[in-house]
Tab-separated table of C-alpha atoms and ligand atoms in Angstrom:
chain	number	residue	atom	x	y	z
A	705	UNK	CA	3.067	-28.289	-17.593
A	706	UNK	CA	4.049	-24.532	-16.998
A	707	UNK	CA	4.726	-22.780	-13.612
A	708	UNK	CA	1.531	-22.083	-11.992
A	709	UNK	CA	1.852	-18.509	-9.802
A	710	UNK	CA	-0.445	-17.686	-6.968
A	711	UNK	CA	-1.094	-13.646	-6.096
A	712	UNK	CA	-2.836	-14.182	-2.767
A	713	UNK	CA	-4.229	-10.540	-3.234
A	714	UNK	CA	-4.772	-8.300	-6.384
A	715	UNK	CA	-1.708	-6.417	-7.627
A	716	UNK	CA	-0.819	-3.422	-10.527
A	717	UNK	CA	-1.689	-5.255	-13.425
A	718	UNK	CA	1.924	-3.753	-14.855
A	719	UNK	CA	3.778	-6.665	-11.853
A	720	UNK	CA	0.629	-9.310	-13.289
A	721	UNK	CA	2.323	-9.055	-16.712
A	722	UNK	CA	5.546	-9.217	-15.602
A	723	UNK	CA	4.451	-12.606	-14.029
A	724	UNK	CA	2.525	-13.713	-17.009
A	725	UNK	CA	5.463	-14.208	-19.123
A	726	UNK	CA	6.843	-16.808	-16.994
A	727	UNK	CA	3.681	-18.608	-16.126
A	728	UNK	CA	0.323	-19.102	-15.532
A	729	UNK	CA	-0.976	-16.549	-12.916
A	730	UNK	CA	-3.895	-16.930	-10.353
A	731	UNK	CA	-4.933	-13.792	-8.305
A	732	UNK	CA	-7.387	-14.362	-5.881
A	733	UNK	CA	-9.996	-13.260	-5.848
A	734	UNK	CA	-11.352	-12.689	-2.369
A	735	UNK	CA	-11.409	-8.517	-1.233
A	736	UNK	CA	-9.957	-9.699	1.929
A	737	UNK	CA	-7.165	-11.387	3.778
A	738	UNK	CA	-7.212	-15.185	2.839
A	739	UNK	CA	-8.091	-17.592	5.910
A	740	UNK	CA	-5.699	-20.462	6.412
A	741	UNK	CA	-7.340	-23.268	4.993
A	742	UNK	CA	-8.335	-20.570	2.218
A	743	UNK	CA	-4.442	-19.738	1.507
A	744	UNK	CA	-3.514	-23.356	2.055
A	745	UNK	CA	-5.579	-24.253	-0.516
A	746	UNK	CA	-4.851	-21.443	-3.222
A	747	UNK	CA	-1.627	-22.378	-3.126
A	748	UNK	CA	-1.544	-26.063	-3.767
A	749	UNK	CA	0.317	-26.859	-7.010
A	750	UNK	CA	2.261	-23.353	-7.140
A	751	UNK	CA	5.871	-22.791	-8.069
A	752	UNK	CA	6.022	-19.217	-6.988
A	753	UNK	CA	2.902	-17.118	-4.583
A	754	UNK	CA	3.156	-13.554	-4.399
A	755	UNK	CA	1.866	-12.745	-0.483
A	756	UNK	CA	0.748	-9.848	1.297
A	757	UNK	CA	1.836	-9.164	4.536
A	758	UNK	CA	-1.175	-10.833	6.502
A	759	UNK	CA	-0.736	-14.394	5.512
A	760	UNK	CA	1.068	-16.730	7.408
A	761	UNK	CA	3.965	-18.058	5.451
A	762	UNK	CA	5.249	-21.505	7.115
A	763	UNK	CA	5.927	-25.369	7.005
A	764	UNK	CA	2.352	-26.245	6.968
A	765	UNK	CA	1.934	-23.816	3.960
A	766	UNK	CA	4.590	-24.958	2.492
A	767	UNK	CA	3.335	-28.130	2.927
A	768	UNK	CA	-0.097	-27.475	1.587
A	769	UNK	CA	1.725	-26.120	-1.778
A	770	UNK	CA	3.941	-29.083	-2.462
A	771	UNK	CA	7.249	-29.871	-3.212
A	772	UNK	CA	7.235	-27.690	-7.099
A	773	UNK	CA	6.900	-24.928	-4.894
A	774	UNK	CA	10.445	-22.263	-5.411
A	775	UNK	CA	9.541	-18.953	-4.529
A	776	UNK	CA	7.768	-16.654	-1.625
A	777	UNK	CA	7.740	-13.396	-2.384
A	778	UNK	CA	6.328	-10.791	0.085
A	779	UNK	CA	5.004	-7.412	-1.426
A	780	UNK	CA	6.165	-6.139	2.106
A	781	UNK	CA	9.481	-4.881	3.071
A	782	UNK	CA	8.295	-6.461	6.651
A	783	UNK	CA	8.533	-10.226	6.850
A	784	UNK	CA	7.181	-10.961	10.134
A	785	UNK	CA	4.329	-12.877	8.623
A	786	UNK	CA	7.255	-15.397	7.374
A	787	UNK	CA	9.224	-18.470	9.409
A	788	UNK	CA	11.827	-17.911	7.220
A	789	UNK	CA	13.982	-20.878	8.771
A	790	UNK	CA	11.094	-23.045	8.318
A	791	UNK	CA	10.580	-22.143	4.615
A	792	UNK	CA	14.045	-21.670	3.067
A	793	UNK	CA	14.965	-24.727	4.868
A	794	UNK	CA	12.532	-26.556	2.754
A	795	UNK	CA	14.338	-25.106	-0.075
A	796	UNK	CA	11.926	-22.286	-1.340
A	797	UNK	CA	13.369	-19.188	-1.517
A	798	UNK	CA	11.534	-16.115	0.367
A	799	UNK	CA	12.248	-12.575	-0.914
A	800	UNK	CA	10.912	-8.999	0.238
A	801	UNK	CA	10.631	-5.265	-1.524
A	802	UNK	CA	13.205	-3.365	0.762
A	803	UNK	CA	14.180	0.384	-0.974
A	804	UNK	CA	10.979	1.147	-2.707
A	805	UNK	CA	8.801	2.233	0.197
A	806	UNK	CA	11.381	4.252	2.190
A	807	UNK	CA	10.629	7.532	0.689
A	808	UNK	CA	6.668	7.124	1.282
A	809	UNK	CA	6.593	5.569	4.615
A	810	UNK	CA	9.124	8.222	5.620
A	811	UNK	CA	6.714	10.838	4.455
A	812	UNK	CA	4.157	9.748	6.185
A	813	UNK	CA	5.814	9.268	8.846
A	814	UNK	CA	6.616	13.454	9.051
A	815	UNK	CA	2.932	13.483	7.831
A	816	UNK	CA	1.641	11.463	11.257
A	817	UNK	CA	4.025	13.822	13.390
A	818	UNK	CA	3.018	17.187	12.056
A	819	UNK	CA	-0.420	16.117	12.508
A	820	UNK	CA	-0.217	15.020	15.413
A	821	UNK	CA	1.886	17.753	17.184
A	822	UNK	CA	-0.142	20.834	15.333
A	823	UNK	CA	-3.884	18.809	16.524
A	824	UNK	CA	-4.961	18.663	12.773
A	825	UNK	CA	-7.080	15.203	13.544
A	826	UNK	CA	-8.563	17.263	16.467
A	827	UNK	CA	-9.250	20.567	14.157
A	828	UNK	CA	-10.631	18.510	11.295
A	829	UNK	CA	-13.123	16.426	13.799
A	830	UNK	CA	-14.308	19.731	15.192
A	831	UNK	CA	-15.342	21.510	11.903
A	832	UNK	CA	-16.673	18.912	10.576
A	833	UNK	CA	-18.813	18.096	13.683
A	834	UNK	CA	-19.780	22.138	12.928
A	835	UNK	CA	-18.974	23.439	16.126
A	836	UNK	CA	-18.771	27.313	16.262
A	837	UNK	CA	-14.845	28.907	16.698
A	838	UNK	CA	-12.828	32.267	16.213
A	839	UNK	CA	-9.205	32.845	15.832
A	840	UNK	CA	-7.481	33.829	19.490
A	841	UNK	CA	-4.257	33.535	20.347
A	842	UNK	CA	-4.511	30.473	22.767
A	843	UNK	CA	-7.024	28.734	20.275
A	844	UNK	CA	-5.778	24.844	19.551
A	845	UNK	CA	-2.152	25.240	20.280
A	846	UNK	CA	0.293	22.303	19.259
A	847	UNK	CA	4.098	22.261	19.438
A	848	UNK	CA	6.483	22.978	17.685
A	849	UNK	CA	9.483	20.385	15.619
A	850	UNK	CA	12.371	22.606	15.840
A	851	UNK	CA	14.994	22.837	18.432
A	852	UNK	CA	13.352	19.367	19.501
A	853	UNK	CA	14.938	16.265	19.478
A	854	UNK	CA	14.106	12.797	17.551
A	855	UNK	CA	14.970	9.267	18.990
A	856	UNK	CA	14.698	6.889	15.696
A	857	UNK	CA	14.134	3.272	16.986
A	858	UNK	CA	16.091	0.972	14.442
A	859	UNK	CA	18.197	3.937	11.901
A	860	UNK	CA	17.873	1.584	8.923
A	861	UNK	CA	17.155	2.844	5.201
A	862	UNK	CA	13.316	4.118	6.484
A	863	UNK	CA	14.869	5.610	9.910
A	864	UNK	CA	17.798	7.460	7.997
A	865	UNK	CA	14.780	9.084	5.314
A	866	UNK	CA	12.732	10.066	8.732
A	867	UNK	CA	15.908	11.659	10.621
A	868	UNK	CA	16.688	13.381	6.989
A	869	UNK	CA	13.141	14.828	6.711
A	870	UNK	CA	13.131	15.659	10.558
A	871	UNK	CA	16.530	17.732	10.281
A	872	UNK	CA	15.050	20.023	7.557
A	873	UNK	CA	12.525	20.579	10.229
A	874	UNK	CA	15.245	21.866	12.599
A	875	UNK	CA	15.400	18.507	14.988
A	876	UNK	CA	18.165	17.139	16.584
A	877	UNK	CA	18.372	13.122	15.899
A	878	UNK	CA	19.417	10.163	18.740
A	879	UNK	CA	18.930	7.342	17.540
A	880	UNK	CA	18.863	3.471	18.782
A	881	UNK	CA	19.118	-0.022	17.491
A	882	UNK	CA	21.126	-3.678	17.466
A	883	UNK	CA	24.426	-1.883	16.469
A	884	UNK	CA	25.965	1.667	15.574
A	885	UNK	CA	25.278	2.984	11.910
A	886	UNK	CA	27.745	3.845	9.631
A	887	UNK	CA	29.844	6.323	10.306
A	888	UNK	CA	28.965	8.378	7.248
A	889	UNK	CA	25.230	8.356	8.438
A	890	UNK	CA	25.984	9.567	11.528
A	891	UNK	CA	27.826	12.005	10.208
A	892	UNK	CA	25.378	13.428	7.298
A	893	UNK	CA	22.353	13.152	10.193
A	894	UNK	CA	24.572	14.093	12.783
A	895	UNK	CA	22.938	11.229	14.511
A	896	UNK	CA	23.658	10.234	18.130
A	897	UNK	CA	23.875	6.593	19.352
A	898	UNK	CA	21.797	6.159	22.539
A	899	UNK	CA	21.562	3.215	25.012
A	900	UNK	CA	17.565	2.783	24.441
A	901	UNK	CA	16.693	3.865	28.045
A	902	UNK	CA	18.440	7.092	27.197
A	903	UNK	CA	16.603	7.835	24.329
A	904	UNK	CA	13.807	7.282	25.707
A	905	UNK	CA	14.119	9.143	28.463
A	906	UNK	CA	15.655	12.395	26.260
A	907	UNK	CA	13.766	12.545	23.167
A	908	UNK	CA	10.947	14.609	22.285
A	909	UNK	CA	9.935	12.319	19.752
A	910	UNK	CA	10.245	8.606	19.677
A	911	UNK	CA	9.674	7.605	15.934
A	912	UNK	CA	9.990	3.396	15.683
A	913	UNK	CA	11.585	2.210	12.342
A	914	UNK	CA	12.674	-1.717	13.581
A	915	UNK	CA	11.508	-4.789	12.139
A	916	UNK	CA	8.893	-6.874	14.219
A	917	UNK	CA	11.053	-9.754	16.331
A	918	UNK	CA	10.485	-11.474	19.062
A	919	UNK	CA	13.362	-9.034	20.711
A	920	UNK	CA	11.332	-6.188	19.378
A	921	UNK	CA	7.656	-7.552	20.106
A	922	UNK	CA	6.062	-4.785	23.342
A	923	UNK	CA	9.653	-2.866	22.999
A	924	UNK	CA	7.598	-0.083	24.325
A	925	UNK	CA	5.825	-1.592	27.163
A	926	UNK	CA	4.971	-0.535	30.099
A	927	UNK	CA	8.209	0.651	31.247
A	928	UNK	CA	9.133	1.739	28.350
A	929	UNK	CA	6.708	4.547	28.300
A	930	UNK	CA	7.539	5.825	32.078
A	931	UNK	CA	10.493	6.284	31.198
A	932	UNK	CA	9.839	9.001	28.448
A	933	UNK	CA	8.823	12.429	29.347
A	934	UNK	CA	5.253	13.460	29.891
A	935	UNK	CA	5.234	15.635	26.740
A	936	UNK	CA	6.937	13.070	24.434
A	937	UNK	CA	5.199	11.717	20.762
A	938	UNK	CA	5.487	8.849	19.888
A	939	UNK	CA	5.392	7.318	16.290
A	940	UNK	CA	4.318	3.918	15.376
A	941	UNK	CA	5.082	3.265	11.275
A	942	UNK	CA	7.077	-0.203	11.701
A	943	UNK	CA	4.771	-3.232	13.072
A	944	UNK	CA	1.738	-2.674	15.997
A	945	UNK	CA	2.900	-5.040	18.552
A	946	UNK	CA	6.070	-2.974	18.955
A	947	UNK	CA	4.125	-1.526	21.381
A	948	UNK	CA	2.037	-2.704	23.565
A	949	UNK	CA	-1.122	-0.776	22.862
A	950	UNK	CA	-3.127	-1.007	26.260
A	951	UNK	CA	-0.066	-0.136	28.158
A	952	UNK	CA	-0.292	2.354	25.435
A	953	UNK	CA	-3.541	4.112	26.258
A	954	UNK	CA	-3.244	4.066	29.491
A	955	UNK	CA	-0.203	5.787	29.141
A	956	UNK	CA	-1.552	8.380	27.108
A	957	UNK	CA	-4.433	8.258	29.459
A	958	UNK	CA	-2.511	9.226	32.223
A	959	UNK	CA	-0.300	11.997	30.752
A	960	UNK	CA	2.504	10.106	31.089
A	961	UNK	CA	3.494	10.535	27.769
A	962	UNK	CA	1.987	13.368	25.491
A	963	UNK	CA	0.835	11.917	22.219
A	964	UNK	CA	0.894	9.424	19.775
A	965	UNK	CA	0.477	8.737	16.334
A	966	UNK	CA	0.229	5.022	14.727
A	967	UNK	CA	-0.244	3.866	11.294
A	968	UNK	CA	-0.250	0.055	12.416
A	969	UNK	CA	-1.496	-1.599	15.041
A	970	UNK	CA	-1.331	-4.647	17.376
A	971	UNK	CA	-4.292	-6.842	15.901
A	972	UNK	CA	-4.772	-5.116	12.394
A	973	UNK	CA	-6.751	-4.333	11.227
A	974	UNK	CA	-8.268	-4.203	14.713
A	975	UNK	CA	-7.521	-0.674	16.516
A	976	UNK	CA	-7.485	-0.983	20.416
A	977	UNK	CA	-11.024	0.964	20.967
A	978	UNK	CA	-9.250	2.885	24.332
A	979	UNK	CA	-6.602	4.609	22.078
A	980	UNK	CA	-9.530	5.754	19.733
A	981	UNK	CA	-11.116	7.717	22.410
A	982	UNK	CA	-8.532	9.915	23.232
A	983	UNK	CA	-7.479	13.649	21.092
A	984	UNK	CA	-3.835	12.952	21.592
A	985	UNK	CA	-3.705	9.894	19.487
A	986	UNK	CA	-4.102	10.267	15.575
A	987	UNK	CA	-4.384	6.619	13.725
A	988	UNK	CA	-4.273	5.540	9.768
A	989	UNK	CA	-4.897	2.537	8.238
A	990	UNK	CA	-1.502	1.381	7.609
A	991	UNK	CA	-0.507	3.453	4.914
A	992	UNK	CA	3.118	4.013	5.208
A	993	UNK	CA	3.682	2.976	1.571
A	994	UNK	CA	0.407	3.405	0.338
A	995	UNK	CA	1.020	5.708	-2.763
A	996	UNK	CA	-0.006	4.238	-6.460
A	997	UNK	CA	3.777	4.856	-7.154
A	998	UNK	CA	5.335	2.886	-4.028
A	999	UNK	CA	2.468	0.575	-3.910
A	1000	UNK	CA	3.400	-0.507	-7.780
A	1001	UNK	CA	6.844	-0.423	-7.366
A	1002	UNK	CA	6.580	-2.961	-4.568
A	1003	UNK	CA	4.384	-5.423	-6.629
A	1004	UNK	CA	7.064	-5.006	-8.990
A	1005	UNK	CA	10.109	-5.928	-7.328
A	1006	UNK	CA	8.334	-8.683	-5.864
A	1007	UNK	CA	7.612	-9.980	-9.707
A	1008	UNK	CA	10.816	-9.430	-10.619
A	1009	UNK	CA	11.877	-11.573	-7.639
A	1010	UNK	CA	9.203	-14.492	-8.577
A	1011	UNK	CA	10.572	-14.331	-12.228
A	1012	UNK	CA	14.262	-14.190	-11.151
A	1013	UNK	CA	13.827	-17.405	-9.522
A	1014	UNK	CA	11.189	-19.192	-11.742
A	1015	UNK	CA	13.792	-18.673	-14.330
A	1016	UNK	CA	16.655	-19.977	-12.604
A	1017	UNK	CA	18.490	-16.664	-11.484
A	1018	UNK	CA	19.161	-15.028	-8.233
A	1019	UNK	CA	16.673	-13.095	-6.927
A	1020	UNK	CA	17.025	-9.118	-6.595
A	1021	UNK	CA	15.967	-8.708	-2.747
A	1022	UNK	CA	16.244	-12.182	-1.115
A	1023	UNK	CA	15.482	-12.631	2.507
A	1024	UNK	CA	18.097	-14.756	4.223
A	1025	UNK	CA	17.467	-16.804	7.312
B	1833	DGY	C1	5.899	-3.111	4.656
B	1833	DGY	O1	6.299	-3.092	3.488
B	1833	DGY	O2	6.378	-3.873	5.482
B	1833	DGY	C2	4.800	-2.164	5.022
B	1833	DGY	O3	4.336	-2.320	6.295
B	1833	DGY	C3	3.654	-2.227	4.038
B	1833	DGY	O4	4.070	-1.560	2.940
């Protein structure tokens, strides 16, 4: 019998052909995130599932799927959905689509900031609800980027495209994270390293670009956000419970911090309802890398990774535990 492939979710039929010429493909077909039992199920009898980044990826999946089973691979540069210990251990291999998405999640990134700091959520909500305005001078004033400075959380490949796009807006770049960045990068940026508490209590903008961990899970907490200034943004385009999103509102509430902008959230797709009342908060739906070029690039790579391994090569962009 031929390899049997599982898409948990539909893909770009171009990363569907790719997979068809190493095996027998099932997408399936649900328009939703799979349940557990659902995705334990689908998955019986597969040698390699293509996942999306809401299903739980562990021993008792990898269980359910059987001992054929060679290949994970996450359409998701993120991997917190993964026990990556528990499954390579078992001898499957797990594999993610870093590179592709750095451009458009860095764009959007900009796109959340400007938005957020020039009111555009607030303007759009208040000509569409037809309310009556004029031009003046003091009429829906944001701030300015420039002359301000950026904190990056985490300066990997999507930080570095943020801090690039930020500097041709004039900003000044701190950044954080486990360890210093290359010396090159901090040179082409000219990028500071920070202690986190002084970024956080110096930058204008805090901008969060680290991979969910359990180090990283409520990094800005409570404290966290006291310790920035009153008038600082913050920008959520990594994983939601980064922060922890009622400490969050109340926060913003408060005017302890000035504004905030988040494409993901703590219970996706669940959006804390306090953060939705406020102006100085603009949300999206998670689309950091939702363009039909990034989006098919991703199922791509993670084809290419599936048909790597079902063909007995290395994959392109493992994960290792
Ligand atoms: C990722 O790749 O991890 C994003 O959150 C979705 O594109």
């Amino acid at each position: 019998m031929g390899k049997q492939i599982v898409v948990t979710r539909s893909v770009p039929e171009s990363a569907l052909d790719m997979l068809r010429k190493v095996g027998a493909v099932h997408v399936c077909p649900q328009d939703r995130p799979l349940t557990v039992p659902e995705l334990h199920e689908a998955v019986r009898g597969a040698h390699g599932v293509v996942t999306m980044l809401h299903d739980r990826i562990d021993a008792d999946l990898i269980t359910a799927a059987g001992p054929q089973l060679q290949v994970v691979a996450n359409v998701a540069v993120g991997y917190d959905n993964i026990d990556v210990p528990a499954v390579t251990e078992r001898g499957v291999t797990v594999t993610n689509t870093p590179g592709v998405l750095v451009d458009a999640t860095a764009d959007l990134a900009l796109g959340l900031l400007l938005m957020v700091t020039r009111r555009l959520g607030e303007g759009e909500r208040l000509l569409r609800a037809r309310q009556s305005w004029t031009f003046h001078l003091g009429f829906m004033l944001g701030t300015g980027l420039q002359g301000k400075t950026l904190g990056i959380v985490g300066l990997g490949a999507i930080g570095q495209a943020v801090a690039r796009r930020a500097r041709a807006f004039g900003m000044d770049i701190v950044y954080t994270g486990r360890g210093r960045a290359p010396a090159e990068v901090e040179a082409e940026l000219e990028a500071r390293f920070l202690p986190q508490h002084e970024l956080l209590r110096t930058a204008d903008v805090v901008s969060l670009h680290c991979p969910l961990t359990e180090q990283t899970r409520h990094l800005i907490d409570e404290s966290a956000l006291a310790a920035m200034k009153s008038t600082a943004v913050l920008v959520n385009t990594s994983r939601g419970p980064v922060v922890d999103e009622q400490a969050l509102a109340k926060a913003l509430r408060e005017g302890q911090i000035g504004a905030a902008a988040l494409d993901v959230f703590e219970r996706e797709p669940e959006v804390e309802p306090a953060l939705l009342e406020l102006d100085n908060v603009v949300v999206a739906p998670h689309l950091g890398s939702a363009t039909t070029e990034t989006r098919t690039a991703m199922a791509e790579l993670a084809a290419r990774n599936v048909v790597a391994v079902l063909t007995g090569n290395e994959p392109v962009t493992p994960v290792r535990p």
